[in-house]
Tab-separated table of C-alpha atoms in Angstrom:
chain	number	residue	atom	x	y	z
W	1	MET	CA	-69.690	47.142	-99.348
W	2	PHE	CA	-68.836	50.846	-99.267
W	3	ALA	CA	-70.613	53.365	-97.049
W	4	SER	CA	-73.701	55.249	-98.237
W	5	ALA	CA	-73.666	59.038	-98.620
W	6	ARG	CA	-76.121	59.482	-95.718
W	7	ALA	CA	-73.994	57.353	-93.384
W	8	ILE	CA	-70.867	59.304	-94.282
W	9	ARG	CA	-72.590	62.640	-93.678
W	10	ASN	CA	-73.731	61.436	-90.262
W	11	ILE	CA	-70.123	60.598	-89.422
W	12	LEU	CA	-68.750	63.890	-90.704
W	13	LYS	CA	-71.265	66.376	-89.258
W	14	PRO	CA	-70.141	66.120	-85.594
W	15	LEU	CA	-66.591	66.855	-86.736
W	16	GLN	CA	-67.459	70.011	-88.642
W	17	ASN	CA	-67.817	72.450	-85.713
W	18	ALA	CA	-64.783	71.039	-83.952
W	19	THR	CA	-62.745	71.437	-87.097
W	20	LYS	CA	-63.789	75.090	-87.473
W	21	LEU	CA	-62.828	75.891	-83.869
W	22	ARG	CA	-59.495	74.104	-84.238
W	23	THR	CA	-58.746	75.911	-87.503
W	24	ASN	CA	-59.594	79.331	-86.053
W	25	ALA	CA	-57.347	78.742	-83.069
W	26	GLN	CA	-54.483	77.641	-85.287
W	27	GLU	CA	-54.872	80.708	-87.482
W	28	VAL	CA	-54.775	83.065	-84.482
W	29	ARG	CA	-51.634	81.412	-83.105
W	30	HIS	CA	-49.988	81.531	-86.534
W	31	ILE	CA	-50.694	85.275	-86.930
W	32	GLN	CA	-49.342	85.994	-83.451
W	33	ASP	CA	-46.165	84.011	-84.159
W	34	VAL	CA	-45.561	85.779	-87.468
W	35	ARG	CA	-46.056	89.249	-85.983
W	36	SER	CA	-43.713	88.532	-83.100
W	37	GLN	CA	-40.957	86.942	-85.180
W	38	GLN	CA	-40.909	89.005	-88.353
W	39	SER	CA	-40.548	92.783	-88.190
W	40	PRO	CA	-41.096	95.012	-91.265
W	41	SER	CA	-37.340	95.410	-91.644
W	42	ASN	CA	-36.872	91.628	-91.682
W	43	ARG	CA	-39.482	91.197	-94.381
W	44	GLN	CA	-37.805	93.855	-96.488
W	45	LEU	CA	-34.412	92.194	-96.058
W	46	VAL	CA	-35.766	88.861	-97.303
W	47	GLY	CA	-36.910	90.460	-100.545
W	48	GLN	CA	-33.593	92.279	-101.002
W	49	THR	CA	-31.606	89.082	-100.424
W	50	LYS	CA	-33.538	87.259	-103.115
W	51	ASP	CA	-32.847	90.056	-105.601
W	52	LEU	CA	-29.122	90.012	-104.799
W	53	GLU	CA	-28.570	86.295	-105.386
W	54	PRO	CA	-25.594	85.793	-107.752
W	55	PRO	CA	-26.296	84.373	-111.211
W	56	ASP	CA	-25.624	80.724	-111.906
W	57	PRO	CA	-22.047	80.552	-113.285
W	58	ASN	CA	-23.073	77.600	-115.476
W	59	SER	CA	-25.913	79.434	-117.203
W	60	THR	CA	-25.576	80.799	-120.711
W	61	PRO	CA	-27.759	83.054	-122.873
W	62	SER	CA	-29.289	79.932	-124.408
W	63	ASP	CA	-30.511	78.850	-120.955
W	64	LEU	CA	-32.897	81.773	-120.602
W	65	ASP	CA	-36.645	81.380	-120.993
W	66	ALA	CA	-36.755	84.183	-123.524
W	67	PRO	CA	-34.586	87.064	-124.784
W	68	PRO	CA	-34.020	89.836	-122.211
W	69	GLU	CA	-36.049	92.399	-124.170
W	70	PHE	CA	-39.268	90.485	-123.495
W	71	GLY	CA	-39.634	92.570	-120.338
W	72	GLN	CA	-40.488	91.612	-116.790
W	73	ARG	CA	-43.929	91.996	-115.234
W	74	GLU	CA	-44.043	94.825	-112.716
W	75	ALA	CA	-45.483	94.034	-109.301
W	76	HIS	CA	-46.618	97.631	-108.693
W	77	VAL	CA	-49.365	99.576	-110.448
W	78	PRO	CA	-48.108	100.517	-113.926
W	79	THR	CA	-47.279	104.165	-114.592
W	80	PHE	CA	-47.905	103.687	-118.316
W	81	ASN	CA	-51.617	103.344	-118.975
W	82	LEU	CA	-52.556	102.176	-122.487
W	83	ALA	CA	-56.263	102.619	-121.758
W	84	ALA	CA	-55.740	106.387	-121.668
W	85	HIS	CA	-54.587	106.308	-125.319
W	86	VAL	CA	-57.258	104.009	-126.792
W	87	ASN	CA	-59.560	106.764	-128.055
W	88	ASN	CA	-56.726	108.329	-130.043
W	89	SER	CA	-55.038	105.150	-131.308
W	90	ASN	CA	-56.416	103.075	-134.154
W	91	THR	CA	-53.835	100.373	-133.387
W	92	LEU	CA	-54.977	99.978	-129.786
W	93	GLN	CA	-58.604	99.882	-130.884
W	94	GLN	CA	-57.811	97.147	-133.394
W	95	LEU	CA	-55.849	95.164	-130.803
W	96	LEU	CA	-58.743	95.383	-128.356
W	97	SER	CA	-61.106	94.092	-131.037
W	98	LEU	CA	-58.793	91.084	-131.411
W	99	GLY	CA	-59.066	90.349	-127.697
W	100	VAL	CA	-55.621	91.610	-126.667
W	101	ASP	CA	-55.115	92.194	-122.929
W	102	LEU	CA	-53.555	95.658	-122.891
W	103	HIS	CA	-53.184	95.643	-119.115
W	104	SER	CA	-51.050	92.502	-119.304
W	105	ILE	CA	-48.805	94.226	-121.839
W	106	GLU	CA	-48.398	97.518	-119.982
W	107	ARG	CA	-47.317	95.687	-116.816
W	108	ARG	CA	-44.102	94.682	-118.566
W	109	LYS	CA	-41.397	97.293	-118.728
W	110	GLY	CA	-41.154	99.079	-122.054
W	111	LEU	CA	-43.852	97.100	-123.858
W	112	GLY	CA	-46.594	99.679	-123.390
W	113	GLN	CA	-44.660	102.358	-125.239
W	114	PHE	CA	-43.595	99.843	-127.914
W	115	VAL	CA	-47.200	98.825	-128.657
W	116	LEU	CA	-48.407	102.427	-128.656
W	117	GLU	CA	-45.910	103.317	-131.383
W	118	LEU	CA	-47.017	100.493	-133.708
W	119	GLU	CA	-48.909	101.292	-136.905
W	120	PHE	CA	-51.578	98.673	-137.470
W	121	ASP	CA	-51.409	98.448	-141.267
W	122	LYS	CA	-47.627	98.683	-141.409
W	123	ASN	CA	-46.462	96.708	-138.367
W	124	VAL	CA	-49.326	94.522	-137.150
W	125	LYS	CA	-51.410	93.422	-140.111
W	126	PRO	CA	-48.537	91.755	-142.067
W	127	VAL	CA	-47.640	89.589	-139.058
W	128	LEU	CA	-51.269	88.576	-138.546
W	129	THR	CA	-51.484	87.631	-142.227
W	130	PHE	CA	-48.318	85.579	-141.811
W	131	LEU	CA	-49.825	83.733	-138.823
W	132	VAL	CA	-53.006	82.952	-140.754
W	133	ASP	CA	-50.858	81.520	-143.556
W	134	GLN	CA	-49.330	79.183	-140.945
W	135	GLY	CA	-52.738	77.862	-139.945
W	136	VAL	CA	-53.167	79.974	-136.801
W	137	SER	CA	-56.810	80.798	-136.083
W	138	PRO	CA	-57.681	84.532	-135.836
W	139	SER	CA	-59.547	83.680	-132.634
W	140	ASP	CA	-56.137	83.025	-131.050
W	141	PHE	CA	-54.626	86.400	-132.006
W	142	GLY	CA	-55.578	88.005	-128.698
W	143	GLN	CA	-53.823	85.337	-126.657
W	144	ILE	CA	-50.724	85.343	-128.866
W	145	ILE	CA	-50.269	89.126	-128.897
W	146	SER	CA	-50.955	89.452	-125.161
W	147	LYS	CA	-48.185	86.948	-124.460
W	148	ASN	CA	-45.648	88.258	-126.954
W	149	PRO	CA	-46.291	91.653	-128.608
W	150	LEU	CA	-42.615	91.788	-129.571
W	151	LEU	CA	-43.517	89.431	-132.383
W	152	PHE	CA	-44.163	92.644	-134.341
W	153	LYS	CA	-40.504	93.549	-133.930
W	154	VAL	CA	-39.230	90.565	-135.933
W	155	ASP	CA	-38.732	90.883	-139.682
W	156	LEU	CA	-41.159	88.829	-141.761
W	157	ASP	CA	-38.335	87.120	-143.639
W	158	VAL	CA	-36.864	85.983	-140.326
W	159	LEU	CA	-40.239	84.638	-139.189
W	160	GLN	CA	-40.580	82.746	-142.459
W	161	THR	CA	-37.098	81.265	-142.075
W	162	ARG	CA	-37.973	79.967	-138.626
W	163	VAL	CA	-41.145	78.342	-139.920
W	164	GLU	CA	-39.240	76.814	-142.817
W	165	TYR	CA	-36.893	75.231	-140.276
W	166	LEU	CA	-39.860	73.434	-138.711
W	167	LYS	CA	-40.966	72.251	-142.126
W	168	SER	CA	-37.467	70.902	-142.787
W	169	LYS	CA	-37.755	68.859	-139.573
W	170	ASN	CA	-41.008	67.313	-140.819
W	171	PHE	CA	-43.364	69.082	-138.422
W	172	THR	CA	-46.830	68.837	-139.960
W	173	ASP	CA	-49.052	71.829	-140.699
W	174	GLU	CA	-51.132	71.012	-137.628
W	175	ALA	CA	-48.036	70.692	-135.446
W	176	ARG	CA	-46.621	74.037	-136.605
W	177	SER	CA	-49.949	75.745	-136.019
W	178	ARG	CA	-50.149	74.331	-132.497
W	179	ILE	CA	-46.566	75.347	-131.694
W	180	LEU	CA	-47.082	78.960	-132.800
W	181	THR	CA	-50.397	79.216	-130.974
W	182	GLN	CA	-49.352	77.589	-127.699
W	183	ASN	CA	-45.911	79.203	-127.527
W	184	PRO	CA	-45.670	82.605	-129.264
W	185	TYR	CA	-42.101	82.959	-127.951
W	186	TRP	CA	-40.926	80.123	-130.229
W	187	LEU	CA	-40.589	82.541	-133.168
W	188	MET	CA	-38.266	84.772	-131.106
W	189	PHE	CA	-35.644	82.011	-131.032
W	190	SER	CA	-33.148	81.639	-133.854
W	191	THR	CA	-33.156	78.412	-135.852
W	192	ARG	CA	-29.720	77.578	-134.440
W	193	ARG	CA	-30.957	77.990	-130.900
W	194	VAL	CA	-34.070	75.876	-131.478
W	195	ASP	CA	-31.940	73.239	-133.176
W	196	ARG	CA	-29.681	73.023	-130.101
W	197	ARG	CA	-32.708	72.651	-127.845
W	198	LEU	CA	-34.254	69.885	-129.944
W	199	GLY	CA	-30.883	68.182	-130.161
W	200	PHE	CA	-30.558	68.225	-126.379
W	201	PHE	CA	-33.874	66.422	-125.855
W	202	GLN	CA	-33.199	63.908	-128.597
W	203	LYS	CA	-29.765	63.030	-127.216
W	204	GLU	CA	-30.767	63.109	-123.547
W	205	PHE	CA	-33.667	60.679	-123.984
W	206	ARG	CA	-32.510	58.863	-127.134
W	207	LEU	CA	-35.644	59.819	-129.011
W	208	SER	CA	-36.513	59.024	-132.589
W	209	GLY	CA	-37.468	61.870	-134.899
W	210	SER	CA	-41.181	61.160	-134.510
W	211	GLU	CA	-40.888	60.990	-130.703
W	212	LEU	CA	-39.051	64.310	-130.631
W	213	ARG	CA	-41.702	65.976	-132.774
W	214	LEU	CA	-44.416	64.536	-130.543
W	215	LEU	CA	-42.716	65.907	-127.421
W	216	ALA	CA	-42.296	69.383	-128.935
W	217	THR	CA	-45.857	69.483	-130.251
W	218	ARG	CA	-47.493	68.257	-127.052
W	219	GLU	CA	-45.725	70.896	-124.968
W	220	PRO	CA	-44.171	73.616	-127.178
W	221	ASN	CA	-43.221	75.688	-124.134
W	222	VAL	CA	-40.706	73.089	-122.957
W	223	ILE	CA	-38.448	73.833	-125.950
W	224	THR	CA	-38.001	77.482	-124.952
W	225	TYR	CA	-38.083	76.915	-121.183
W	226	SER	CA	-35.128	77.514	-118.871
W	227	MET	CA	-32.610	74.753	-119.523
W	228	GLU	CA	-31.293	74.992	-115.983
W	229	SER	CA	-34.751	74.269	-114.588
W	230	ILE	CA	-35.274	71.432	-117.047
W	231	ARG	CA	-31.983	69.764	-116.106
W	232	LYS	CA	-32.906	69.920	-112.414
W	233	SER	CA	-36.289	68.317	-113.044
W	234	ILE	CA	-34.732	65.601	-115.202
W	235	PHE	CA	-32.234	64.848	-112.414
W	236	THR	CA	-35.116	64.551	-109.939
W	237	LEU	CA	-37.086	62.194	-112.179
W	238	ARG	CA	-34.061	59.996	-112.780
W	239	GLU	CA	-32.084	60.033	-109.541
W	240	GLU	CA	-34.643	60.805	-106.831
W	241	MET	CA	-37.609	58.909	-108.232
W	242	GLY	CA	-35.692	56.027	-109.754
W	243	PHE	CA	-36.957	55.988	-113.336
W	244	ASP	CA	-34.414	54.373	-115.661
W	245	GLY	CA	-33.495	55.679	-119.116
W	246	LYS	CA	-36.214	53.891	-121.056
W	247	GLU	CA	-38.885	54.726	-118.492
W	248	LEU	CA	-37.835	58.358	-118.406
W	249	SER	CA	-38.040	58.648	-122.192
W	250	HIS	CA	-41.550	57.209	-122.127
W	251	LEU	CA	-42.542	59.575	-119.316
W	252	VAL	CA	-41.343	62.832	-120.894
W	253	VAL	CA	-42.768	62.045	-124.320
W	254	LYS	CA	-46.148	61.232	-122.800
W	255	LYS	CA	-46.133	64.204	-120.404
W	256	PRO	CA	-43.334	66.665	-121.323
W	257	ARG	CA	-44.721	69.290	-118.950
W	258	LEU	CA	-43.219	67.300	-116.074
W	259	MET	CA	-39.845	68.792	-117.002
W	260	MET	CA	-41.256	72.271	-116.276
W	261	ILE	CA	-42.431	71.424	-112.748
W	262	PRO	CA	-40.117	72.441	-109.860
W	263	PRO	CA	-38.216	69.450	-108.416
W	264	ASP	CA	-39.635	69.896	-104.904
W	265	ASP	CA	-43.177	69.703	-106.247
W	266	LEU	CA	-42.335	66.622	-108.296
W	267	VAL	CA	-40.888	64.843	-105.261
W	268	GLU	CA	-43.900	65.741	-103.120
W	269	ARG	CA	-46.350	64.402	-105.700
W	270	PHE	CA	-44.348	61.270	-106.408
W	271	SER	CA	-44.040	60.518	-102.699
W	272	TYR	CA	-47.801	60.739	-102.242
W	273	VAL	CA	-48.677	58.721	-105.343
W	274	HIS	CA	-46.047	56.033	-104.755
W	275	ASN	CA	-46.000	55.734	-100.971
W	276	THR	CA	-49.525	56.729	-99.910
W	277	MET	CA	-51.646	55.681	-102.871
W	278	GLY	CA	-49.430	52.643	-103.437
W	279	LEU	CA	-48.843	52.998	-107.170
W	280	SER	CA	-45.768	51.337	-108.644
W	281	HIS	CA	-43.352	52.948	-111.090
W	282	SER	CA	-45.054	51.002	-113.852
W	283	ALA	CA	-48.475	52.349	-112.870
W	284	ILE	CA	-47.138	55.904	-112.718
W	285	LEU	CA	-45.667	55.521	-116.212
W	286	GLN	CA	-49.141	54.648	-117.453
W	287	ASN	CA	-50.686	57.559	-115.547
W	288	PRO	CA	-48.197	60.465	-115.675
W	289	GLU	CA	-51.103	62.892	-115.219
W	290	LEU	CA	-50.829	62.159	-111.496
W	291	LEU	CA	-47.390	63.799	-111.289
W	292	ALA	CA	-48.703	66.822	-113.184
W	293	SER	CA	-51.471	67.391	-110.623
W	294	ARG	CA	-51.023	69.381	-107.423
W	295	GLU	CA	-50.473	67.298	-104.307
W	296	PHE	CA	-53.361	68.756	-102.321
W	297	ARG	CA	-55.758	67.810	-105.118
W	298	LEU	CA	-54.450	64.251	-105.150
W	299	ARG	CA	-54.775	64.084	-101.381
W	300	GLU	CA	-58.341	65.410	-101.298
W	301	ARG	CA	-59.635	63.021	-103.903
W	302	HIS	CA	-57.737	59.945	-102.710
W	303	GLU	CA	-58.901	60.452	-99.115
W	304	PHE	CA	-62.490	60.879	-100.270
W	305	LEU	CA	-62.279	57.630	-102.218
W	306	GLN	CA	-60.848	55.969	-99.104
W	307	LEU	CA	-63.808	57.206	-97.072
W	308	LEU	CA	-66.160	55.673	-99.619
W	309	GLY	CA	-64.193	52.428	-99.766
W	310	ARG	CA	-63.378	53.029	-103.425
W	311	ALA	CA	-59.619	53.781	-103.318
W	312	GLN	CA	-58.875	50.690	-105.387
W	313	TYR	CA	-56.229	51.150	-108.096
W	314	ASP	CA	-55.458	47.505	-108.872
W	315	PRO	CA	-57.135	46.561	-112.189
W	316	LYS	CA	-57.226	42.906	-111.098
W	317	LYS	CA	-59.523	43.645	-108.158
W	318	ASP	CA	-63.173	44.649	-107.835
W	319	LEU	CA	-64.242	48.314	-107.677
W	320	TYR	CA	-61.200	49.311	-109.723
W	321	VAL	CA	-60.676	53.051	-110.231
W	322	ALA	CA	-58.333	54.066	-113.056
W	323	PRO	CA	-55.686	56.270	-111.376
W	324	LYS	CA	-55.706	58.949	-114.070
W	325	THR	CA	-59.439	59.554	-113.559
W	326	ILE	CA	-58.680	60.948	-110.100
W	327	VAL	CA	-57.292	64.148	-111.601
W	328	LEU	CA	-59.696	64.498	-114.530
W	329	GLY	CA	-62.290	67.254	-114.620
W	330	ASN	CA	-63.632	69.517	-111.897
W	331	ASN	CA	-64.946	68.401	-108.521
W	332	PHE	CA	-68.470	67.845	-109.847
W	333	TYR	CA	-67.163	65.493	-112.553
W	334	PHE	CA	-64.966	63.646	-110.059
W	335	VAL	CA	-67.710	63.207	-107.475
W	336	ARG	CA	-70.360	62.001	-109.922
W	337	ASN	CA	-68.315	59.929	-112.366
W	338	VAL	CA	-65.352	58.635	-110.346
W	339	ALA	CA	-66.406	58.617	-106.690
W	340	LYS	CA	-70.039	57.762	-107.570
W	341	SER	CA	-71.200	60.077	-104.792
W	342	ASP	CA	-72.838	63.518	-104.474
W	343	THR	CA	-71.473	67.037	-104.080
W	344	GLN	CA	-73.111	67.554	-100.671
W	345	THR	CA	-71.158	64.661	-99.201
W	346	PHE	CA	-67.926	65.802	-100.856
W	347	ASP	CA	-68.339	69.396	-99.635
W	348	LEU	CA	-68.959	68.184	-96.107
W	349	PHE	CA	-65.881	65.984	-96.352
W	350	LEU	CA	-63.733	68.954	-97.422
W	351	LYS	CA	-64.972	71.036	-94.480
W	352	THR	CA	-64.155	68.366	-91.901
W	353	ARG	CA	-60.893	66.884	-93.156
């Protein structure tokens, strides 16, 4: 028998005020400690030190997320304001009608001026026609251009060559459309560079051609992601978590985004799922979504299920809860469909935990 919602609320209510007082006191002490220990000059030095870190001697141009000319987002308010030119620019007006986020573009060094100098009929329209021919929906143009306006800098023949490469590797029409929509940077990479990336994943995990295509289509961004970061995450999955070669291949094909998650985050999530929730390696392989979810979300939902007496992840026992359902949907979906409770009880639980 698991506790009723009313009984749980009666247990939690007396804790709510005490929790608030304890939290306020902790926040005050934390602010006082920070102010006393970190002067403005110290904070500035931390930022400067990060900027002065030497480059990795093992990195190569092929290890970068994207070519250098993609531009970096500026943290400060941009000095180049595209909005001021909209009334006098047909190109900007057309881009806005497509749903392009001009502010996102102008925050990256040099891209504002580049976009302003484009002629819609000459530079933009041919590329959009090309994308439609590849099965890309016009409703996705805004997202694609906002992410990578430098697509208009690449010659159409080069773009076609890069698509033909995907065809030669037996990527279906649907797969190619998904790749170009989900990762607009893919077309900035030469066919040789993409071929090296695909070859790395195939060799590293001993994948068949169909498995490799599935990996690339499920998460197109992983193919153009930083290879240094990917290697670190692979090392963590293999050496620190203990997945063997066959298990690792299954894991990355089913959830390739795991290779894009920082190693520290992966370890934290694995530790909670394996040690606290009690899931075996085999169970994690069947539910890789757990490792792709933030640890605090796992903790909140698992502890709530524990409070209800429903934290049961063994399919051979009563009241079984499929592990992957813990991270599905928003809180309302979780509370109603997984925890079989109500939002009032869950909200009270969150305030008192």
